[in-house]
Amino acid sequence: MVVIGDLMTDSVARAFYPLARGSDTPSSVQTYGGGSGANVAAWLAMEGIDTIFVGRRGSDITGRTREMELMGYGIDSRLVMDPERPTGTCVVMITHKGDRTMLSDPGANARLQPEDLPRDVFGPDGHLHVSGFTLINPDSRRAGRMALRMARESGMSISVDGGSHAPLERAGAENFLDWTNGARLLFANPHQAKVLTGREDPEAAAKVLTAWFPNVVIKLGDEGALWGSKTRDDTEQVPAEPVEPSPGSIGAGDAFIAGFLPPWLVGKHPKDALARAQNLAARALHQPGARPDLGD
């Protein structure tokens, strides 16, 4: 499994009271390894999948720490060190009610170049997953599109995700659909699906999206998830597992992707793949941060 995407440091600030604008609010602030692409790779590796992660980090100590973390999961880390830009950082603000807002500085992620892509990872026996952030960011887009082209030409299966709905909307739905041509599977949440299709209803959006992607998975949060296919008129849906989330949990959607891909790629029924995806997402919700706990 080859994952191309973002490597970040997540600074998670969880407020205990309503935000006191212009003043101080008592909070808990913790730092974790993050980045959607790196998170997917970490969960895949913890599932026992041989995983290669391709990305870019800064020459700072933070980048070295983040790379060591990936190696700790058993990931074959193919990170290029950027001499100028720092390792990416995301400030995750969680209100006292649990609402999440992200302030992202992609840093070195935005400088990923086509020449950074290792040619030896592309082959007919592999699967490529590309983080939507790599395609949405204009400075890393050429690398993302080159990776998709090389995967198509080498006979790899391909999946992509929608990144985040606000930057996806700025990039434009038609552009994103064009950039991801040839992908076999799209992961999106209802907000991203609406940006891409204009449809409020996730099932209707999934059916529209199968005009571009043979398979579509819509992550519905605490309402579960659904799968749609170009070859079927109906969709498959599974409920979410009941779970009391950890106050600092983030990245359950990345764990979901890592749970879905392995069973789906070996031909398991989509409902089985969705169930495993929900299981891994529930596990992610039980812990702070976006990656599996190496102590588990």
PDB file of C-alpha atoms in Angstrom:
ATOM      1  CA  MET A   1       0.000   0.000   0.000  1.00  0.00           C
ATOM      2  CA  VAL A   2       1.439   3.362  -1.043  1.00  0.00           C
ATOM      3  CA  VAL A   3       0.113   6.541   0.563  1.00  0.00           C
ATOM      4  CA  ILE A   4       1.034   9.958  -0.797  1.00  0.00           C
ATOM      5  CA  GLY A   5       0.036  12.920   1.298  1.00  0.00           C
ATOM      6  CA  ASP A   6       0.543  15.274   4.164  1.00  0.00           C
ATOM      7  CA  LEU A   7       2.668  14.944   7.292  1.00  0.00           C
ATOM      8  CA  MET A   8       1.742  17.379  10.051  1.00  0.00           C
ATOM      9  CA  THR A   9       2.141  18.200  13.707  1.00  0.00           C
ATOM     10  CA  ASP A  10      -1.278  18.557  15.347  1.00  0.00           C
ATOM     11  CA  SER A  11      -1.556  20.976  18.257  1.00  0.00           C
ATOM     12  CA  VAL A  12      -4.918  20.143  19.789  1.00  0.00           C
ATOM     13  CA  ALA A  13      -6.374  22.879  22.004  1.00  0.00           C
ATOM     14  CA  ARG A  14      -9.514  21.806  23.870  1.00  0.00           C
ATOM     15  CA  ALA A  15     -11.376  24.626  25.639  1.00  0.00           C
ATOM     16  CA  PHE A  16     -13.065  23.854  28.962  1.00  0.00           C
ATOM     17  CA  TYR A  17     -15.426  26.848  28.755  1.00  0.00           C
ATOM     18  CA  PRO A  18     -16.903  29.063  26.013  1.00  0.00           C
ATOM     19  CA  LEU A  19     -14.137  31.001  24.260  1.00  0.00           C
ATOM     20  CA  ALA A  20     -13.458  34.335  25.931  1.00  0.00           C
ATOM     21  CA  ARG A  21     -12.672  36.436  22.886  1.00  0.00           C
ATOM     22  CA  GLY A  22      -9.811  38.847  23.518  1.00  0.00           C
ATOM     23  CA  SER A  23      -8.998  37.129  26.814  1.00  0.00           C
ATOM     24  CA  ASP A  24      -7.886  33.756  28.222  1.00  0.00           C
ATOM     25  CA  THR A  25      -9.854  30.493  28.215  1.00  0.00           C
ATOM     26  CA  PRO A  26      -8.681  27.542  30.365  1.00  0.00           C
ATOM     27  CA  SER A  27      -7.782  24.721  27.975  1.00  0.00           C
ATOM     28  CA  SER A  28      -5.882  21.493  27.494  1.00  0.00           C
ATOM     29  CA  VAL A  29      -3.208  21.699  24.789  1.00  0.00           C
ATOM     30  CA  GLN A  30      -1.531  18.523  23.497  1.00  0.00           C
ATOM     31  CA  THR A  31       0.740  17.850  20.522  1.00  0.00           C
ATOM     32  CA  TYR A  32       0.533  14.758  18.292  1.00  0.00           C
ATOM     33  CA  GLY A  33       1.745  13.503  14.946  1.00  0.00           C
ATOM     34  CA  GLY A  34      -0.836  14.216  12.261  1.00  0.00           C
ATOM     35  CA  GLY A  35      -1.568  14.823   8.605  1.00  0.00           C
ATOM     36  CA  SER A  36      -4.348  12.958   6.827  1.00  0.00           C
ATOM     37  CA  GLY A  37      -2.010  10.958   4.588  1.00  0.00           C
ATOM     38  CA  ALA A  38       0.379  10.053   7.398  1.00  0.00           C
ATOM     39  CA  ASN A  39      -2.550   9.084   9.629  1.00  0.00           C
ATOM     40  CA  VAL A  40      -3.955   6.704   7.017  1.00  0.00           C
ATOM     41  CA  ALA A  41      -0.502   5.161   6.603  1.00  0.00           C
ATOM     42  CA  ALA A  42      -0.129   4.693  10.377  1.00  0.00           C
ATOM     43  CA  TRP A  43      -3.477   2.936  10.738  1.00  0.00           C
ATOM     44  CA  LEU A  44      -2.735   0.735   7.709  1.00  0.00           C
ATOM     45  CA  ALA A  45       0.579  -0.294   9.211  1.00  0.00           C
ATOM     46  CA  MET A  46      -1.115  -1.130  12.524  1.00  0.00           C
ATOM     47  CA  GLU A  47      -3.495  -3.340  10.531  1.00  0.00           C
ATOM     48  CA  GLY A  48      -0.469  -5.336   9.404  1.00  0.00           C
ATOM     49  CA  ILE A  49      -0.327  -3.897   5.874  1.00  0.00           C
ATOM     50  CA  ASP A  50       3.059  -3.274   4.234  1.00  0.00           C
ATOM     51  CA  THR A  51       2.838   0.493   3.884  1.00  0.00           C
ATOM     52  CA  ILE A  52       4.981   3.083   2.128  1.00  0.00           C
ATOM     53  CA  PHE A  53       4.435   6.769   2.889  1.00  0.00           C
ATOM     54  CA  VAL A  54       5.652   9.418   0.441  1.00  0.00           C
ATOM     55  CA  GLY A  55       5.752  13.050   1.499  1.00  0.00           C
ATOM     56  CA  ARG A  56       7.868  16.029   2.447  1.00  0.00           C
ATOM     57  CA  ARG A  57       9.023  17.364   5.801  1.00  0.00           C
ATOM     58  CA  GLY A  58      11.056  20.272   7.058  1.00  0.00           C
ATOM     59  CA  SER A  59      14.702  20.050   8.131  1.00  0.00           C
ATOM     60  CA  ASP A  60      13.584  20.938  11.672  1.00  0.00           C
ATOM     61  CA  ILE A  61      13.626  18.707  14.731  1.00  0.00           C
ATOM     62  CA  THR A  62       9.837  18.428  14.486  1.00  0.00           C
ATOM     63  CA  GLY A  63      10.161  16.826  11.072  1.00  0.00           C
ATOM     64  CA  ARG A  64      12.712  14.362  12.393  1.00  0.00           C
ATOM     65  CA  THR A  65      10.380  13.479  15.257  1.00  0.00           C
ATOM     66  CA  ARG A  66       7.430  12.972  12.924  1.00  0.00           C
ATOM     67  CA  GLU A  67       9.531  10.728  10.655  1.00  0.00           C
ATOM     68  CA  MET A  68      10.724   8.632  13.593  1.00  0.00           C
ATOM     69  CA  GLU A  69       7.112   8.160  14.633  1.00  0.00           C
ATOM     70  CA  LEU A  70       6.232   6.780  11.201  1.00  0.00           C
ATOM     71  CA  MET A  71       9.166   4.396  11.363  1.00  0.00           C
ATOM     72  CA  GLY A  72       7.922   3.291  14.796  1.00  0.00           C
ATOM     73  CA  TYR A  73       4.727   2.049  13.146  1.00  0.00           C
ATOM     74  CA  GLY A  74       6.799   0.004  10.706  1.00  0.00           C
ATOM     75  CA  ILE A  75       6.115   2.315   7.775  1.00  0.00           C
ATOM     76  CA  ASP A  76       8.601   2.523   4.908  1.00  0.00           C
ATOM     77  CA  SER A  77       8.981   6.304   5.101  1.00  0.00           C
ATOM     78  CA  ARG A  78      10.021   8.031   1.861  1.00  0.00           C
ATOM     79  CA  LEU A  79      10.182  11.630   3.071  1.00  0.00           C
ATOM     80  CA  VAL A  80      12.095  14.341   1.223  1.00  0.00           C
ATOM     81  CA  MET A  81      13.597  16.976   3.523  1.00  0.00           C
ATOM     82  CA  ASP A  82      12.780  20.553   2.526  1.00  0.00           C
ATOM     83  CA  PRO A  83      15.681  22.942   3.264  1.00  0.00           C
ATOM     84  CA  GLU A  84      13.448  26.019   3.527  1.00  0.00           C
ATOM     85  CA  ARG A  85       9.924  25.239   4.675  1.00  0.00           C
ATOM     86  CA  PRO A  86       9.114  23.850   8.133  1.00  0.00           C
ATOM     87  CA  THR A  87       7.203  20.663   8.766  1.00  0.00           C
ATOM     88  CA  GLY A  88       3.481  21.275   8.420  1.00  0.00           C
ATOM     89  CA  THR A  89       1.418  22.246  11.452  1.00  0.00           C
ATOM     90  CA  CYS A  90      -2.295  22.129  12.197  1.00  0.00           C
ATOM     91  CA  VAL A  91      -3.875  23.887  15.172  1.00  0.00           C
ATOM     92  CA  VAL A  92      -7.043  22.001  16.086  1.00  0.00           C
ATOM     93  CA  MET A  93      -9.404  24.077  18.208  1.00  0.00           C
ATOM     94  CA  ILE A  94     -12.057  22.073  20.060  1.00  0.00           C
ATOM     95  CA  THR A  95     -14.770  24.094  21.784  1.00  0.00           C
ATOM     96  CA  HIS A  96     -16.285  23.117  25.136  1.00  0.00           C
ATOM     97  CA  LYS A  97     -19.163  21.607  23.116  1.00  0.00           C
ATOM     98  CA  GLY A  98     -16.816  19.455  21.010  1.00  0.00           C
ATOM     99  CA  ASP A  99     -16.945  21.422  17.752  1.00  0.00           C
ATOM    100  CA  ARG A 100     -13.669  21.278  15.821  1.00  0.00           C
ATOM    101  CA  THR A 101     -11.994  23.967  13.719  1.00  0.00           C
ATOM    102  CA  MET A 102      -8.619  23.485  12.030  1.00  0.00           C
ATOM    103  CA  LEU A 103      -6.021  26.142  11.232  1.00  0.00           C
ATOM    104  CA  SER A 104      -3.538  24.528   8.853  1.00  0.00           C
ATOM    105  CA  ASP A 105      -0.094  25.575   7.667  1.00  0.00           C
ATOM    106  CA  PRO A 106       1.015  22.908   5.157  1.00  0.00           C
ATOM    107  CA  GLY A 107       4.654  23.997   5.340  1.00  0.00           C
ATOM    108  CA  ALA A 108       6.899  21.530   3.493  1.00  0.00           C
ATOM    109  CA  ASN A 109       3.862  19.499   2.339  1.00  0.00           C
ATOM    110  CA  ALA A 110       3.043  22.245  -0.137  1.00  0.00           C
ATOM    111  CA  ARG A 111       6.456  21.836  -1.815  1.00  0.00           C
ATOM    112  CA  LEU A 112       6.029  18.164  -2.784  1.00  0.00           C
ATOM    113  CA  GLN A 113       7.376  17.842  -6.338  1.00  0.00           C
ATOM    114  CA  PRO A 114       7.034  15.212  -9.077  1.00  0.00           C
ATOM    115  CA  GLU A 115      10.742  14.423  -8.714  1.00  0.00           C
ATOM    116  CA  ASP A 116      10.121  13.537  -5.058  1.00  0.00           C
ATOM    117  CA  LEU A 117       8.099  10.484  -6.111  1.00  0.00           C
ATOM    118  CA  PRO A 118      10.132   7.256  -5.837  1.00  0.00           C
ATOM    119  CA  ARG A 119       9.619   5.287  -9.053  1.00  0.00           C
ATOM    120  CA  ASP A 120      10.103   1.898  -7.411  1.00  0.00           C
ATOM    121  CA  VAL A 121       6.863   2.117  -5.400  1.00  0.00           C
ATOM    122  CA  PHE A 122       4.650   2.016  -8.491  1.00  0.00           C
ATOM    123  CA  GLY A 123       3.729  -1.461  -9.714  1.00  0.00           C
ATOM    124  CA  PRO A 124       0.735  -3.600 -10.714  1.00  0.00           C
ATOM    125  CA  ASP A 125       0.556  -5.460  -7.393  1.00  0.00           C
ATOM    126  CA  GLY A 126       0.126  -2.334  -5.290  1.00  0.00           C
ATOM    127  CA  HIS A 127      -2.567   0.146  -4.326  1.00  0.00           C
ATOM    128  CA  LEU A 128      -2.101   3.924  -4.266  1.00  0.00           C
ATOM    129  CA  HIS A 129      -4.029   6.194  -1.921  1.00  0.00           C
ATOM    130  CA  VAL A 130      -3.628   9.945  -2.482  1.00  0.00           C
ATOM    131  CA  SER A 131      -4.670  12.442   0.163  1.00  0.00           C
ATOM    132  CA  GLY A 132      -7.037  15.056  -1.208  1.00  0.00           C
ATOM    133  CA  PHE A 133      -4.953  17.791   0.413  1.00  0.00           C
ATOM    134  CA  THR A 134      -2.055  17.005  -1.942  1.00  0.00           C
ATOM    135  CA  LEU A 135      -4.307  17.671  -4.942  1.00  0.00           C
ATOM    136  CA  ILE A 136      -6.151  20.651  -3.475  1.00  0.00           C
ATOM    137  CA  ASN A 137      -2.924  22.508  -2.618  1.00  0.00           C
ATOM    138  CA  PRO A 138      -1.750  24.186  -5.852  1.00  0.00           C
ATOM    139  CA  ASP A 139       1.969  23.810  -5.037  1.00  0.00           C
ATOM    140  CA  SER A 140       1.812  20.021  -4.508  1.00  0.00           C
ATOM    141  CA  ARG A 141      -0.838  19.328  -7.161  1.00  0.00           C
ATOM    142  CA  ARG A 142       1.597  18.446  -9.939  1.00  0.00           C
ATOM    143  CA  ALA A 143       3.146  15.779  -7.730  1.00  0.00           C
ATOM    144  CA  GLY A 144      -0.261  14.360  -6.824  1.00  0.00           C
ATOM    145  CA  ARG A 145      -1.371  14.243 -10.440  1.00  0.00           C
ATOM    146  CA  MET A 146       1.928  12.712 -11.521  1.00  0.00           C
ATOM    147  CA  ALA A 147       1.516   9.994  -8.881  1.00  0.00           C
ATOM    148  CA  LEU A 148      -1.974   9.223 -10.164  1.00  0.00           C
ATOM    149  CA  ARG A 149      -0.695   9.021 -13.741  1.00  0.00           C
ATOM    150  CA  MET A 150       2.198   6.740 -12.804  1.00  0.00           C
ATOM    151  CA  ALA A 151      -0.154   4.494 -10.832  1.00  0.00           C
ATOM    152  CA  ARG A 152      -2.572   4.238 -13.780  1.00  0.00           C
ATOM    153  CA  GLU A 153       0.250   3.441 -16.192  1.00  0.00           C
ATOM    154  CA  SER A 154       1.693   0.764 -13.892  1.00  0.00           C
ATOM    155  CA  GLY A 155      -1.684  -0.915 -13.311  1.00  0.00           C
ATOM    156  CA  MET A 156      -2.141  -0.018  -9.649  1.00  0.00           C
ATOM    157  CA  SER A 157      -5.577   0.374  -8.118  1.00  0.00           C
ATOM    158  CA  ILE A 158      -6.178   3.924  -6.846  1.00  0.00           C
ATOM    159  CA  SER A 159      -8.203   5.636  -4.130  1.00  0.00           C
ATOM    160  CA  VAL A 160      -8.463   9.317  -3.211  1.00  0.00           C
ATOM    161  CA  ASP A 161     -10.221  11.290  -0.512  1.00  0.00           C
ATOM    162  CA  GLY A 162     -11.895  14.679  -0.586  1.00  0.00           C
ATOM    163  CA  GLY A 163      -9.553  16.425   1.851  1.00  0.00           C
ATOM    164  CA  SER A 164     -11.642  19.133   3.509  1.00  0.00           C
ATOM    165  CA  HIS A 165     -14.781  20.790   2.158  1.00  0.00           C
ATOM    166  CA  ALA A 166     -13.755  24.462   2.425  1.00  0.00           C
ATOM    167  CA  PRO A 167     -10.458  24.192   0.455  1.00  0.00           C
ATOM    168  CA  LEU A 168     -12.134  21.689  -1.872  1.00  0.00           C
ATOM    169  CA  GLU A 169     -14.779  24.277  -2.682  1.00  0.00           C
ATOM    170  CA  ARG A 170     -12.104  26.899  -3.328  1.00  0.00           C
ATOM    171  CA  ALA A 171     -10.306  24.515  -5.698  1.00  0.00           C
ATOM    172  CA  GLY A 172     -13.535  23.776  -7.571  1.00  0.00           C
ATOM    173  CA  ALA A 173     -15.536  20.583  -7.993  1.00  0.00           C
ATOM    174  CA  GLU A 174     -14.936  20.229 -11.743  1.00  0.00           C
ATOM    175  CA  ASN A 175     -11.200  20.654 -11.268  1.00  0.00           C
ATOM    176  CA  PHE A 176     -11.008  18.030  -8.535  1.00  0.00           C
ATOM    177  CA  LEU A 177     -13.012  15.534 -10.584  1.00  0.00           C
ATOM    178  CA  ASP A 178     -10.667  16.131 -13.506  1.00  0.00           C
ATOM    179  CA  TRP A 179      -7.509  15.760 -11.384  1.00  0.00           C
ATOM    180  CA  THR A 180      -8.696  12.437  -9.941  1.00  0.00           C
ATOM    181  CA  ASN A 181      -9.595  10.850 -13.268  1.00  0.00           C
ATOM    182  CA  GLY A 182      -8.864   7.125 -13.181  1.00  0.00           C
ATOM    183  CA  ALA A 183      -9.282   6.660  -9.430  1.00  0.00           C
ATOM    184  CA  ARG A 184     -11.240   3.523  -8.616  1.00  0.00           C
ATOM    185  CA  LEU A 185     -12.543   4.708  -5.246  1.00  0.00           C
ATOM    186  CA  LEU A 186     -13.447   8.050  -3.657  1.00  0.00           C
ATOM    187  CA  PHE A 187     -13.821   8.655   0.081  1.00  0.00           C
ATOM    188  CA  ALA A 188     -15.810  11.738   1.096  1.00  0.00           C
ATOM    189  CA  ASN A 189     -17.952  13.045   3.917  1.00  0.00           C
ATOM    190  CA  PRO A 190     -21.359  14.667   3.294  1.00  0.00           C
ATOM    191  CA  HIS A 191     -19.884  18.188   3.149  1.00  0.00           C
ATOM    192  CA  GLN A 192     -17.301  17.197   0.540  1.00  0.00           C
ATOM    193  CA  ALA A 193     -19.894  15.200  -1.405  1.00  0.00           C
ATOM    194  CA  LYS A 194     -22.161  18.245  -1.498  1.00  0.00           C
ATOM    195  CA  VAL A 195     -19.313  20.423  -2.819  1.00  0.00           C
ATOM    196  CA  LEU A 196     -18.655  17.887  -5.582  1.00  0.00           C
ATOM    197  CA  THR A 197     -22.291  17.274  -6.558  1.00  0.00           C
ATOM    198  CA  GLY A 198     -24.503  19.996  -5.108  1.00  0.00           C
ATOM    199  CA  ARG A 199     -26.626  17.264  -3.474  1.00  0.00           C
ATOM    200  CA  GLU A 200     -27.582  17.504   0.200  1.00  0.00           C
ATOM    201  CA  ASP A 201     -28.593  13.851   0.480  1.00  0.00           C
ATOM    202  CA  PRO A 202     -25.484  11.623   0.827  1.00  0.00           C
ATOM    203  CA  GLU A 203     -27.071   8.688  -1.014  1.00  0.00           C
ATOM    204  CA  ALA A 204     -28.054  10.916  -3.940  1.00  0.00           C
ATOM    205  CA  ALA A 205     -24.558  12.435  -3.938  1.00  0.00           C
ATOM    206  CA  ALA A 206     -22.980   8.978  -3.994  1.00  0.00           C
ATOM    207  CA  LYS A 207     -25.045   7.998  -7.031  1.00  0.00           C
ATOM    208  CA  VAL A 208     -23.976  11.174  -8.859  1.00  0.00           C
ATOM    209  CA  LEU A 209     -20.321  10.593  -7.992  1.00  0.00           C
ATOM    210  CA  THR A 210     -20.352   7.092  -9.476  1.00  0.00           C
ATOM    211  CA  ALA A 211     -20.402   8.821 -12.870  1.00  0.00           C
ATOM    212  CA  TRP A 212     -16.719   9.653 -12.157  1.00  0.00           C
ATOM    213  CA  PHE A 213     -15.648   6.966  -9.693  1.00  0.00           C
ATOM    214  CA  PRO A 214     -16.596   3.273 -10.018  1.00  0.00           C
ATOM    215  CA  ASN A 215     -16.918   3.124  -6.215  1.00  0.00           C
ATOM    216  CA  VAL A 216     -17.796   5.807  -3.680  1.00  0.00           C
ATOM    217  CA  VAL A 217     -17.780   5.683   0.124  1.00  0.00           C
ATOM    218  CA  ILE A 218     -19.517   8.441   2.079  1.00  0.00           C
ATOM    219  CA  LYS A 219     -18.495   8.717   5.745  1.00  0.00           C
ATOM    220  CA  LEU A 220     -21.536   9.786   7.770  1.00  0.00           C
ATOM    221  CA  GLY A 221     -19.987  10.206  11.216  1.00  0.00           C
ATOM    222  CA  ASP A 222     -22.241   8.927  13.989  1.00  0.00           C
ATOM    223  CA  GLU A 223     -24.797   7.867  11.359  1.00  0.00           C
ATOM    224  CA  GLY A 224     -22.441   5.264   9.877  1.00  0.00           C
ATOM    225  CA  ALA A 225     -21.266   5.080   6.272  1.00  0.00           C
ATOM    226  CA  LEU A 226     -22.501   4.076   2.842  1.00  0.00           C
ATOM    227  CA  TRP A 227     -20.993   2.600  -0.319  1.00  0.00           C
ATOM    228  CA  GLY A 228     -22.213   3.159  -3.865  1.00  0.00           C
ATOM    229  CA  SER A 229     -21.083   1.563  -7.116  1.00  0.00           C
ATOM    230  CA  LYS A 230     -21.428   2.368 -10.786  1.00  0.00           C
ATOM    231  CA  THR A 231     -22.612  -1.206 -11.378  1.00  0.00           C
ATOM    232  CA  ARG A 232     -25.455  -1.143  -8.813  1.00  0.00           C
ATOM    233  CA  ASP A 233     -28.577   0.989  -8.414  1.00  0.00           C
ATOM    234  CA  ASP A 234     -28.753   0.587  -4.631  1.00  0.00           C
ATOM    235  CA  THR A 235     -26.237   1.472  -1.935  1.00  0.00           C
ATOM    236  CA  GLU A 236     -24.914  -0.482   1.034  1.00  0.00           C
ATOM    237  CA  GLN A 237     -25.028   1.216   4.430  1.00  0.00           C
ATOM    238  CA  VAL A 238     -23.788   0.230   7.886  1.00  0.00           C
ATOM    239  CA  PRO A 239     -24.344   2.010  11.216  1.00  0.00           C
ATOM    240  CA  ALA A 240     -21.603   3.521  13.302  1.00  0.00           C
ATOM    241  CA  GLU A 241     -20.386   1.630  16.335  1.00  0.00           C
ATOM    242  CA  PRO A 242     -21.647   3.202  19.586  1.00  0.00           C
ATOM    243  CA  VAL A 243     -18.726   4.942  21.251  1.00  0.00           C
ATOM    244  CA  GLU A 244     -18.086   7.702  23.774  1.00  0.00           C
ATOM    245  CA  PRO A 245     -15.345   9.740  22.048  1.00  0.00           C
ATOM    246  CA  SER A 246     -12.220  10.813  23.857  1.00  0.00           C
ATOM    247  CA  PRO A 247     -12.361  14.630  24.283  1.00  0.00           C
ATOM    248  CA  GLY A 248      -9.200  15.104  22.185  1.00  0.00           C
ATOM    249  CA  SER A 249      -9.896  12.529  19.479  1.00  0.00           C
ATOM    250  CA  ILE A 250      -9.375  13.566  15.846  1.00  0.00           C
ATOM    251  CA  GLY A 251      -8.727  11.703  12.624  1.00  0.00           C
ATOM    252  CA  ALA A 252     -11.402   8.992  12.875  1.00  0.00           C
ATOM    253  CA  GLY A 253     -12.040   9.503   9.155  1.00  0.00           C
ATOM    254  CA  ASP A 254      -8.429   8.584   8.374  1.00  0.00           C
ATOM    255  CA  ALA A 255      -8.711   5.422  10.460  1.00  0.00           C
ATOM    256  CA  PHE A 256     -11.941   4.636   8.596  1.00  0.00           C
ATOM    257  CA  ILE A 257     -10.100   4.720   5.247  1.00  0.00           C
ATOM    258  CA  ALA A 258      -7.383   2.415   6.580  1.00  0.00           C
ATOM    259  CA  GLY A 259     -10.029   0.011   7.836  1.00  0.00           C
ATOM    260  CA  PHE A 260     -11.962  -0.087   4.567  1.00  0.00           C
ATOM    261  CA  LEU A 261      -9.159  -0.523   2.044  1.00  0.00           C
ATOM    262  CA  PRO A 262      -7.568  -3.889   2.993  1.00  0.00           C
ATOM    263  CA  PRO A 263     -10.768  -6.003   3.018  1.00  0.00           C
ATOM    264  CA  TRP A 264     -12.197  -4.220  -0.004  1.00  0.00           C
ATOM    265  CA  LEU A 265      -9.039  -4.739  -2.063  1.00  0.00           C
ATOM    266  CA  VAL A 266      -9.048  -8.503  -1.425  1.00  0.00           C
ATOM    267  CA  GLY A 267     -12.630  -8.801  -2.619  1.00  0.00           C
ATOM    268  CA  LYS A 268     -14.597  -8.780   0.627  1.00  0.00           C
ATOM    269  CA  HIS A 269     -18.207  -7.617   0.421  1.00  0.00           C
ATOM    270  CA  PRO A 270     -18.474  -3.811   0.744  1.00  0.00           C
ATOM    271  CA  LYS A 271     -20.600  -4.251   3.882  1.00  0.00           C
ATOM    272  CA  ASP A 272     -17.771  -6.205   5.503  1.00  0.00           C
ATOM    273  CA  ALA A 273     -15.276  -3.522   4.501  1.00  0.00           C
ATOM    274  CA  LEU A 274     -17.570  -0.796   5.868  1.00  0.00           C
ATOM    275  CA  ALA A 275     -17.958  -2.702   9.132  1.00  0.00           C
ATOM    276  CA  ARG A 276     -14.182  -2.996   9.554  1.00  0.00           C
ATOM    277  CA  ALA A 277     -13.826   0.692   8.705  1.00  0.00           C
ATOM    278  CA  GLN A 278     -16.353   1.614  11.389  1.00  0.00           C
ATOM    279  CA  ASN A 279     -14.534  -0.610  13.875  1.00  0.00           C
ATOM    280  CA  LEU A 280     -11.230   1.158  13.290  1.00  0.00           C
ATOM    281  CA  ALA A 281     -12.894   4.600  13.362  1.00  0.00           C
ATOM    282  CA  ALA A 282     -14.442   3.721  16.732  1.00  0.00           C
ATOM    283  CA  ARG A 283     -11.020   2.710  18.012  1.00  0.00           C
ATOM    284  CA  ALA A 284      -9.652   6.086  16.883  1.00  0.00           C
ATOM    285  CA  LEU A 285     -12.435   7.895  18.733  1.00  0.00           C
ATOM    286  CA  HIS A 286     -11.450   6.145  21.963  1.00  0.00           C
ATOM    287  CA  GLN A 287      -8.061   7.878  22.112  1.00  0.00           C
ATOM    288  CA  PRO A 288      -6.650  11.395  21.827  1.00  0.00           C
ATOM    289  CA  GLY A 289      -4.811  12.386  18.670  1.00  0.00           C
ATOM    290  CA  ALA A 290      -5.222  11.070  15.142  1.00  0.00           C
ATOM    291  CA  ARG A 291      -2.972   8.010  15.116  1.00  0.00           C
ATOM    292  CA  PRO A 292      -3.043   4.591  16.793  1.00  0.00           C
ATOM    293  CA  ASP A 293      -1.466   4.328  20.202  1.00  0.00           C
ATOM    294  CA  LEU A 294       1.769   2.373  19.832  1.00  0.00           C
ATOM    295  CA  GLY A 295       1.159   0.976  23.301  1.00  0.00           C
ATOM    296  CA  ASP A 296      -1.973  -0.904  22.154  1.00  0.00           C
TER     297      ASP A 296
END
